[in-house]
Amino acid sequence: MGQSSSSQSPPAGPMNRHSSSSSSLREILDATCESCIDYTSAIPDDCLALVFQFLDSGDLNRCSLVSKRWLLVEGQSRHRLTLNAQSEIISVIPSMFSRFDSVTRLSLRCDRTSFSIDDYGLILISLRCRNLTRLKLRGCREITDIGMTAIGKNCKQLKKFSCGSCTFGAKGMNALLDHCSSLEELSVKRLRGVNDGGAPEAIGPGAAAISLRSILLKELYNSQLFEPLISCAKKLKTLKLLRCLGDWDELLQTIAVSNHSLAEVHLERLQVSDIGLSALSSCLNLEILHVLKTPDCSNTGVIEVVRNCTFLRKLHIDGWKTNRIGNEALIAIANHSTNLQELVLIGINPSSTSLEAIAMNCKKLERLALCGSETIADSEISCIASKCVALKKLCIKGCPISDEGIEAFVWGCPNLVKIKVKKCRNVTGEVGDWLRSKRGSLVVNMDVCAVKVENVDATTSVSGAREDPVTVNLGPLATSSSGRGSVFKTRFGLFGARGFATSTFRRWSIGNSSSNGNS
C-alpha cells in the first residue's frame, strides 16, 4: 500500500519544485498575453512605417522581432540598405529583397581581402530593385561589364551612381550612361577596368548627358576617356577632378565654350596651367572654386577668374609653397570677390597689405583658414580681428603667431563663434583658457602640444552631406588601414593624406549649406 502511494506521489525534491514553478509561470504568462491589448493594432501601416523611419538600424532590427505585422511593415518601410557585399550573400538575395521590396538607395561594400558579389548577384539585385535611385559600389572587384549592363537596363530610374575600387570597364560605364537618362550625379574613383590593354574606348556621352549635373573623377589613370561625357553634359553644375593623370587645359577650354552653367569646380593635383584656369573665367555663374596643388597655376589664372566670376562664395587655394600664387592674386580677390563667404589659403605667403584688403573689402567673409604661411604673424592676425566683422569661424595652422595675436580676438570679430589654432609654436594653452574666460560663448580649440609643422594637404571631400543609411550586415565587414595598393602608390606617389583645414571647413560648410541654400 505504501509502495503504491509512493509511486503515485513522487518526493517533492528541488527538481520537481522547479518544474512545477516553471509550469505555473508559463500558465501565468499565457494568461497575461491573452488578456494583453495590442494598442498598436489600431495604428495604420503607413503611420507605423513613418515611425520606423526615425529609428536606427539596431532599433529597426529589434522592431522586426515584435510581431509578424511589424516584420512586414519594417521590411516594406526600409528605403536604404548598406550590405556587406561578399560573395556569400548571393544565395540570400532573393529572400532578402522579397522582404525589403521598397529599397531605393543601395550601397554594396566589400573589403579588400574578400571576394565580392559577381555579375550574377548584381543581375539578381537589378531585377528585384527596379526602382533604385541611388547605387554605390565599393570594392566590388568581381563585377564586370555584364553586371553593369544589367543595372543600366533594369534600373533606369537611377539618379545617383558612385563606384570606387571596382574593375568593370568602359563598356559597363557606357551601358549605364546609355540607359539611365535620369542620372544626375556620377562619381568614379579608382576604376581599374578602364586601364585594360588595347584601344581605349571613350566614355559617354550617352542618354545621361542631358540630365547630369555633377561629375567627380578621382585617381584615374585614363581619366581623359571621360572627355566626351564632360564636354556634352550641358547642364553640368559641379565638376571635380582630383588626382587624375593627363593634361586638362584643353578640356577646360572646351567646357568653358560649351557650358556656362558651371557653379562649382574642384581642381586638385592636376596637370593644369593658367590656360585651363583662365578658361573658367567664362563660367560667369561660378560660385565655388578649389585650386589645390596645381603647380603650373599662378597669379595670372586666379586673377582672370576672380575678375569675371563675381559670384564666388567659396575659394580654396593651396599654393604648395611654390610662391606662384601670392599678393597679386589676393588683392584681385579683395577687389572683385565681394560676395566671398569662405576663403582657405594654404602654402601662400600674403603680405599685411593683401590681407588688409581682403578684410576691408570682403564684408561677407564668414569662414577663413590660414595654413602653412611664413608671413602671417601677430600684426596680420590683429588686422583680421579688427577688420573682419562678419567672421564666424577661423582656422590657423602652422603660422608664426603668438599669444599676442590670439589676444586680439577678445575684442575683435564680434560674430566669431569658433576658432581653431594648430601647430603654432608660440601659442600657449594659457591664452586659450583666457580667451574662453573672456568670451564664454566662443568655442576655442587649440593644439599647443605638438610643435612640428606638418605638410598641410587640402584633399577635398566627395560625398557632401553625411548620410546614415540603414545597415544590414550579413557578416563581419573587415576594415583595412593599409592604404592603396603598391602599384597605385608607385604611379600616384605624390598623393598625400587628408588634411586639417579641409576636414575642418568640410564640417563647417555642411553646417552652413542649409542656411545658404547651396553647398
CSV table of N, CA and C in Angstrom, one decimal, residues 54-160:
chain,number,residue,atom,x,y,z
A,54,PHE,N,12.3,57.0,-38.2
A,54,PHE,CA,13.1,57.8,-37.3
A,54,PHE,C,14.0,56.9,-36.4
A,55,LEU,N,14.0,55.6,-36.7
A,55,LEU,CA,14.8,54.7,-35.9
A,55,LEU,C,16.1,54.3,-36.6
A,56,ASP,N,17.2,53.9,-35.8
A,56,ASP,CA,18.4,53.5,-36.4
A,56,ASP,C,18.3,52.0,-36.8
A,57,SER,N,19.4,51.5,-37.3
A,57,SER,CA,19.4,50.1,-37.8
A,57,SER,C,19.2,49.1,-36.7
A,58,GLY,N,19.8,49.3,-35.5
A,58,GLY,CA,19.6,48.4,-34.4
A,58,GLY,C,18.2,48.3,-33.9
A,59,ASP,N,17.6,49.5,-33.7
A,59,ASP,CA,16.2,49.6,-33.3
A,59,ASP,C,15.2,48.9,-34.3
A,60,LEU,N,15.5,49.1,-35.6
A,60,LEU,CA,14.7,48.5,-36.6
A,60,LEU,C,14.8,47.0,-36.6
A,61,ASN,N,16.0,46.5,-36.4
A,61,ASN,CA,16.1,45.1,-36.3
A,61,ASN,C,15.3,44.5,-35.1
A,62,ARG,N,15.3,45.2,-34.0
A,62,ARG,CA,14.6,44.7,-32.8
A,62,ARG,C,13.1,44.9,-33.0
A,63,CYS,N,12.6,45.9,-33.7
A,63,CYS,CA,11.2,46.1,-34.0
A,63,CYS,C,10.7,44.9,-34.9
A,64,SER,N,11.6,44.4,-35.8
A,64,SER,CA,11.1,43.4,-36.7
A,64,SER,C,10.9,42.1,-36.0
A,65,LEU,N,11.3,42.0,-34.7
A,65,LEU,CA,11.1,40.8,-33.9
A,65,LEU,C,9.8,40.8,-33.1
A,66,VAL,N,9.1,42.0,-33.1
A,66,VAL,CA,7.9,42.1,-32.2
A,66,VAL,C,6.8,41.2,-32.7
A,67,SER,N,6.5,41.3,-33.9
A,67,SER,CA,5.3,40.5,-34.5
A,67,SER,C,5.5,40.4,-36.0
A,68,LYS,N,4.7,39.5,-36.6
A,68,LYS,CA,4.7,39.3,-38.0
A,68,LYS,C,4.3,40.6,-38.7
A,69,ARG,N,3.4,41.3,-38.2
A,69,ARG,CA,3.0,42.6,-38.8
A,69,ARG,C,4.1,43.6,-38.8
A,70,TRP,N,4.8,43.7,-37.6
A,70,TRP,CA,5.9,44.7,-37.6
A,70,TRP,C,7.0,44.2,-38.5
A,71,LEU,N,7.3,42.9,-38.6
A,71,LEU,CA,8.3,42.4,-39.5
A,71,LEU,C,8.0,42.9,-40.9
A,72,LEU,N,6.7,42.7,-41.3
A,72,LEU,CA,6.3,43.0,-42.7
A,72,LEU,C,6.4,44.5,-42.9
A,73,VAL,N,5.9,45.4,-42.0
A,73,VAL,CA,5.9,46.8,-42.2
A,73,VAL,C,7.3,47.3,-42.2
A,74,GLU,N,8.2,46.8,-41.3
A,74,GLU,CA,9.5,47.2,-41.2
A,74,GLU,C,10.3,47.0,-42.4
A,75,GLY,N,10.1,45.8,-43.0
A,75,GLY,CA,10.7,45.5,-44.3
A,75,GLY,C,10.3,46.4,-45.4
A,76,GLN,N,9.0,46.7,-45.5
A,76,GLN,CA,8.5,47.5,-46.6
A,76,GLN,C,8.8,49.0,-46.4
A,77,SER,N,9.2,49.4,-45.2
A,77,SER,CA,9.5,50.8,-44.9
A,77,SER,C,10.9,51.1,-45.1
A,78,ARG,N,11.8,50.2,-45.3
A,78,ARG,CA,13.2,50.4,-45.5
A,78,ARG,C,13.4,50.9,-46.9
A,79,HIS,N,14.0,52.1,-47.1
A,79,HIS,CA,14.3,52.6,-48.4
A,79,HIS,C,15.8,52.6,-48.6
A,80,ARG,N,16.6,52.4,-47.6
A,80,ARG,CA,18.1,52.5,-47.7
A,80,ARG,C,18.7,51.2,-47.1
A,81,LEU,N,19.6,50.6,-47.8
A,81,LEU,CA,20.3,49.4,-47.3
A,81,LEU,C,21.8,49.6,-47.6
A,82,THR,N,22.6,49.2,-46.6
A,82,THR,CA,24.0,49.0,-46.9
A,82,THR,C,24.4,47.6,-46.6
A,83,LEU,N,24.9,46.9,-47.6
A,83,LEU,CA,25.2,45.5,-47.5
A,83,LEU,C,26.7,45.2,-47.5
A,84,ASN,N,27.1,44.3,-46.7
A,84,ASN,CA,28.4,43.7,-46.8
A,84,ASN,C,28.4,42.8,-48.0
A,85,ALA,N,28.9,43.3,-49.1
A,85,ALA,CA,28.6,42.6,-50.4
A,85,ALA,C,29.6,41.5,-50.7
A,86,GLN,N,29.9,40.6,-49.8
A,86,GLN,CA,30.7,39.5,-50.0
A,86,GLN,C,30.0,38.4,-50.8
A,87,SER,N,30.7,37.5,-51.5
A,87,SER,CA,30.0,36.6,-52.3
A,87,SER,C,29.0,35.7,-51.6
A,88,GLU,N,29.1,35.6,-50.3
A,88,GLU,CA,28.2,34.7,-49.6
A,88,GLU,C,26.8,35.2,-49.6
A,89,ILE,N,26.5,36.4,-49.9
A,89,ILE,CA,25.2,36.9,-49.8
A,89,ILE,C,24.4,36.6,-51.0
A,90,ILE,N,25.0,36.1,-52.1
A,90,ILE,CA,24.3,35.8,-53.3
A,90,ILE,C,23.1,34.9,-53.1
A,91,SER,N,23.3,33.9,-52.3
A,91,SER,CA,22.2,32.9,-52.1
A,91,SER,C,21.0,33.4,-51.3
A,92,VAL,N,21.2,34.5,-50.6
A,92,VAL,CA,20.1,35.1,-49.9
A,92,VAL,C,19.5,36.3,-50.5
A,93,ILE,N,20.0,36.7,-51.7
A,93,ILE,CA,19.5,37.9,-52.3
A,93,ILE,C,18.0,37.8,-52.6
A,94,PRO,N,17.5,36.7,-53.2
A,94,PRO,CA,16.0,36.6,-53.5
A,94,PRO,C,15.2,36.8,-52.2
A,95,SER,N,15.5,36.1,-51.1
A,95,SER,CA,14.7,36.3,-49.9
A,95,SER,C,14.9,37.6,-49.3
A,96,MET,N,16.1,38.2,-49.3
A,96,MET,CA,16.3,39.5,-48.7
A,96,MET,C,15.5,40.6,-49.4
A,97,PHE,N,15.5,40.6,-50.7
A,97,PHE,CA,14.8,41.7,-51.4
A,97,PHE,C,13.3,41.4,-51.6
A,98,SER,N,12.9,40.2,-51.2
A,98,SER,CA,11.5,39.9,-51.1
A,98,SER,C,10.9,40.6,-49.9
A,99,ARG,N,11.8,40.6,-48.8
A,99,ARG,CA,11.4,41.3,-47.6
A,99,ARG,C,11.6,42.8,-47.8
A,100,PHE,N,12.7,43.3,-48.2
A,100,PHE,CA,13.0,44.7,-48.4
A,100,PHE,C,12.7,45.0,-49.9
A,101,ASP,N,11.4,45.1,-50.2
A,101,ASP,CA,11.0,45.3,-51.6
A,101,ASP,C,10.7,46.8,-51.9
A,102,SER,N,11.1,47.7,-51.0
A,102,SER,CA,10.9,49.1,-51.3
A,102,SER,C,12.2,49.9,-51.3
A,103,VAL,N,13.3,49.2,-51.5
A,103,VAL,CA,14.6,49.8,-51.4
A,103,VAL,C,14.8,50.7,-52.6
A,104,THR,N,15.2,51.9,-52.4
A,104,THR,CA,15.6,52.9,-53.5
A,104,THR,C,17.0,53.3,-53.4
A,105,ARG,N,17.7,53.1,-52.3
A,105,ARG,CA,19.1,53.5,-52.1
A,105,ARG,C,19.8,52.3,-51.6
A,106,LEU,N,20.8,51.9,-52.4
A,106,LEU,CA,21.5,50.7,-52.0
A,106,LEU,C,23.0,50.9,-52.1
A,107,SER,N,23.7,50.4,-51.1
A,107,SER,CA,25.2,50.5,-51.0
A,107,SER,C,25.7,49.1,-50.9
A,108,LEU,N,26.6,48.7,-51.8
A,108,LEU,CA,27.3,47.4,-51.7
A,108,LEU,C,28.8,47.6,-51.5
A,109,ARG,N,29.2,47.1,-50.4
A,109,ARG,CA,30.6,47.4,-50.0
A,109,ARG,C,31.3,46.0,-49.7
A,110,CYS,N,32.5,45.9,-50.1
A,110,CYS,CA,33.3,44.7,-49.9
A,110,CYS,C,34.7,45.0,-49.5
A,111,ASP,N,35.3,44.3,-48.5
A,111,ASP,CA,36.7,44.7,-48.1
A,111,ASP,C,37.7,44.0,-49.1
A,112,ARG,N,38.9,44.4,-49.0
A,112,ARG,CA,39.9,44.0,-49.9
A,112,ARG,C,40.3,42.6,-49.8
A,113,THR,N,40.1,41.9,-48.7
A,113,THR,CA,40.5,40.6,-48.5
A,113,THR,C,39.5,39.5,-48.9
A,114,SER,N,38.3,40.0,-49.4
A,114,SER,CA,37.2,39.0,-49.6
A,114,SER,C,36.8,39.1,-51.1
A,115,PHE,N,36.1,38.1,-51.6
A,115,PHE,CA,35.5,38.1,-52.9
A,115,PHE,C,34.2,38.7,-52.8
A,116,SER,N,33.9,39.7,-53.7
A,116,SER,CA,32.6,40.4,-53.7
A,116,SER,C,31.6,39.6,-54.5
A,117,ILE,N,30.4,40.1,-54.4
A,117,ILE,CA,29.3,39.6,-55.3
A,117,ILE,C,29.8,39.7,-56.8
A,118,ASP,N,29.3,38.9,-57.6
A,118,ASP,CA,29.7,38.9,-59.0
A,118,ASP,C,28.5,39.4,-59.9
A,119,ASP,N,28.6,39.2,-61.2
A,119,ASP,CA,27.6,39.7,-62.1
A,119,ASP,C,26.3,39.0,-61.8
A,120,TYR,N,26.3,37.7,-61.5
A,120,TYR,CA,25.0,37.0,-61.2
A,120,TYR,C,24.3,37.7,-60.0
A,121,GLY,N,25.0,38.0,-59.0
A,121,GLY,CA,24.4,38.7,-57.8
A,121,GLY,C,23.8,40.0,-58.2
A,122,LEU,N,24.6,40.8,-59.0
A,122,LEU,CA,24.2,42.1,-59.3
A,122,LEU,C,23.0,42.1,-60.3
A,123,ILE,N,22.9,41.1,-61.1
A,123,ILE,CA,21.8,40.9,-62.0
A,123,ILE,C,20.5,40.6,-61.2
A,124,LEU,N,20.6,39.7,-60.2
A,124,LEU,CA,19.5,39.4,-59.3
A,124,LEU,C,19.0,40.7,-58.6
A,125,ILE,N,19.9,41.5,-58.1
A,125,ILE,CA,19.5,42.8,-57.5
A,125,ILE,C,18.8,43.7,-58.4
A,126,SER,N,19.4,43.8,-59.7
A,126,SER,CA,18.8,44.7,-60.6
A,126,SER,C,17.4,44.3,-61.0
A,127,LEU,N,17.1,43.0,-61.0
A,127,LEU,CA,15.7,42.5,-61.3
A,127,LEU,C,14.7,42.8,-60.2
A,128,ARG,N,15.2,42.8,-59.0
A,128,ARG,CA,14.3,42.9,-57.8
A,128,ARG,C,14.3,44.4,-57.3
A,129,CYS,N,15.2,45.2,-57.8
A,129,CYS,CA,15.2,46.6,-57.3
A,129,CYS,C,15.1,47.6,-58.5
A,130,ARG,N,14.1,47.5,-59.2
A,130,ARG,CA,14.0,48.3,-60.5
A,130,ARG,C,13.7,49.7,-60.1
A,131,ASN,N,13.4,50.1,-58.9
A,131,ASN,CA,13.1,51.4,-58.5
A,131,ASN,C,14.3,52.1,-57.9
A,132,LEU,N,15.5,51.5,-58.0
A,132,LEU,CA,16.6,52.2,-57.4
A,132,LEU,C,16.9,53.6,-58.0
A,133,THR,N,17.1,54.5,-57.1
A,133,THR,CA,17.5,55.9,-57.5
A,133,THR,C,19.0,56.2,-57.1
A,134,ARG,N,19.5,55.4,-56.2
A,134,ARG,CA,20.9,55.6,-55.8
A,134,ARG,C,21.6,54.3,-55.6
A,135,LEU,N,22.8,54.2,-56.2
A,135,LEU,CA,23.6,52.9,-56.1
A,135,LEU,C,25.0,53.3,-55.8
A,136,LYS,N,25.6,52.6,-54.8
A,136,LYS,CA,27.0,52.8,-54.5
A,136,LYS,C,27.7,51.4,-54.6
A,137,LEU,N,28.8,51.3,-55.3
A,137,LEU,CA,29.6,50.1,-55.3
A,137,LEU,C,31.0,50.4,-54.8
A,138,ARG,N,31.5,49.7,-53.8
A,138,ARG,CA,32.8,49.9,-53.2
A,138,ARG,C,33.5,48.6,-53.1
A,139,GLY,N,34.6,48.4,-53.8
A,139,GLY,CA,35.4,47.2,-53.7
A,139,GLY,C,34.8,46.0,-54.3
A,140,CYS,N,33.8,46.2,-55.2
A,140,CYS,CA,33.1,45.0,-55.8
A,140,CYS,C,34.0,44.6,-57.0
A,141,ARG,N,35.0,43.9,-56.8
A,141,ARG,CA,36.0,43.6,-57.9
A,141,ARG,C,35.6,42.5,-58.8
A,142,GLU,N,34.6,41.7,-58.4
A,142,GLU,CA,34.1,40.6,-59.3
A,142,GLU,C,33.0,41.0,-60.2
A,143,ILE,N,32.6,42.3,-60.2
A,143,ILE,CA,31.6,42.8,-61.1
A,143,ILE,C,32.2,43.2,-62.4
A,144,THR,N,31.7,42.8,-63.5
A,144,THR,CA,32.3,43.1,-64.8
A,144,THR,C,31.3,44.0,-65.6
A,145,ASP,N,31.6,44.2,-66.9
A,145,ASP,CA,30.7,44.9,-67.7
A,145,ASP,C,29.3,44.3,-67.9
A,146,ILE,N,29.2,43.0,-67.7
A,146,ILE,CA,28.0,42.3,-67.8
A,146,ILE,C,27.0,42.7,-66.7
A,147,GLY,N,27.5,42.7,-65.5
A,147,GLY,CA,26.6,43.2,-64.4
A,147,GLY,C,26.2,44.6,-64.5
A,148,MET,N,27.1,45.5,-64.9
A,148,MET,CA,26.8,46.9,-65.1
A,148,MET,C,25.8,47.1,-66.2
A,149,THR,N,25.9,46.3,-67.2
A,149,THR,CA,24.9,46.4,-68.3
A,149,THR,C,23.5,46.1,-67.8
A,150,ALA,N,23.4,45.1,-66.9
A,150,ALA,CA,22.1,44.7,-66.3
A,150,ALA,C,21.6,45.8,-65.5
A,151,ILE,N,22.4,46.5,-64.7
A,151,ILE,CA,22.0,47.6,-63.9
A,151,ILE,C,21.4,48.7,-64.8
A,152,GLY,N,22.1,49.0,-65.9
A,152,GLY,CA,21.7,50.1,-66.8
A,152,GLY,C,20.3,49.8,-67.4
A,153,LYS,N,20.1,48.5,-67.8
A,153,LYS,CA,18.9,48.1,-68.5
A,153,LYS,C,17.7,48.0,-67.5
A,154,ASN,N,18.0,47.5,-66.3
A,154,ASN,CA,16.9,47.2,-65.4
A,154,ASN,C,16.6,48.3,-64.4
A,155,CYS,N,17.5,49.2,-64.1
A,155,CYS,CA,17.4,50.3,-63.1
A,155,CYS,C,17.5,51.6,-63.8
A,156,LYS,N,16.5,51.9,-64.6
A,156,LYS,CA,16.6,53.1,-65.5
A,156,LYS,C,16.2,54.4,-64.7
A,157,GLN,N,15.8,54.3,-63.4
A,157,GLN,CA,15.4,55.4,-62.7
A,157,GLN,C,16.6,56.0,-61.8
A,158,LEU,N,17.8,55.4,-62.0
A,158,LEU,CA,18.9,55.8,-61.2
A,158,LEU,C,19.2,57.3,-61.4
A,159,LYS,N,19.4,58.0,-60.3
A,159,LYS,CA,19.7,59.4,-60.3
A,159,LYS,C,21.2,59.7,-59.8
A,160,LYS,N,21.6,58.8,-58.9
A,160,LYS,CA,23.0,58.9,-58.4
A,160,LYS,C,23.7,57.6,-58.5
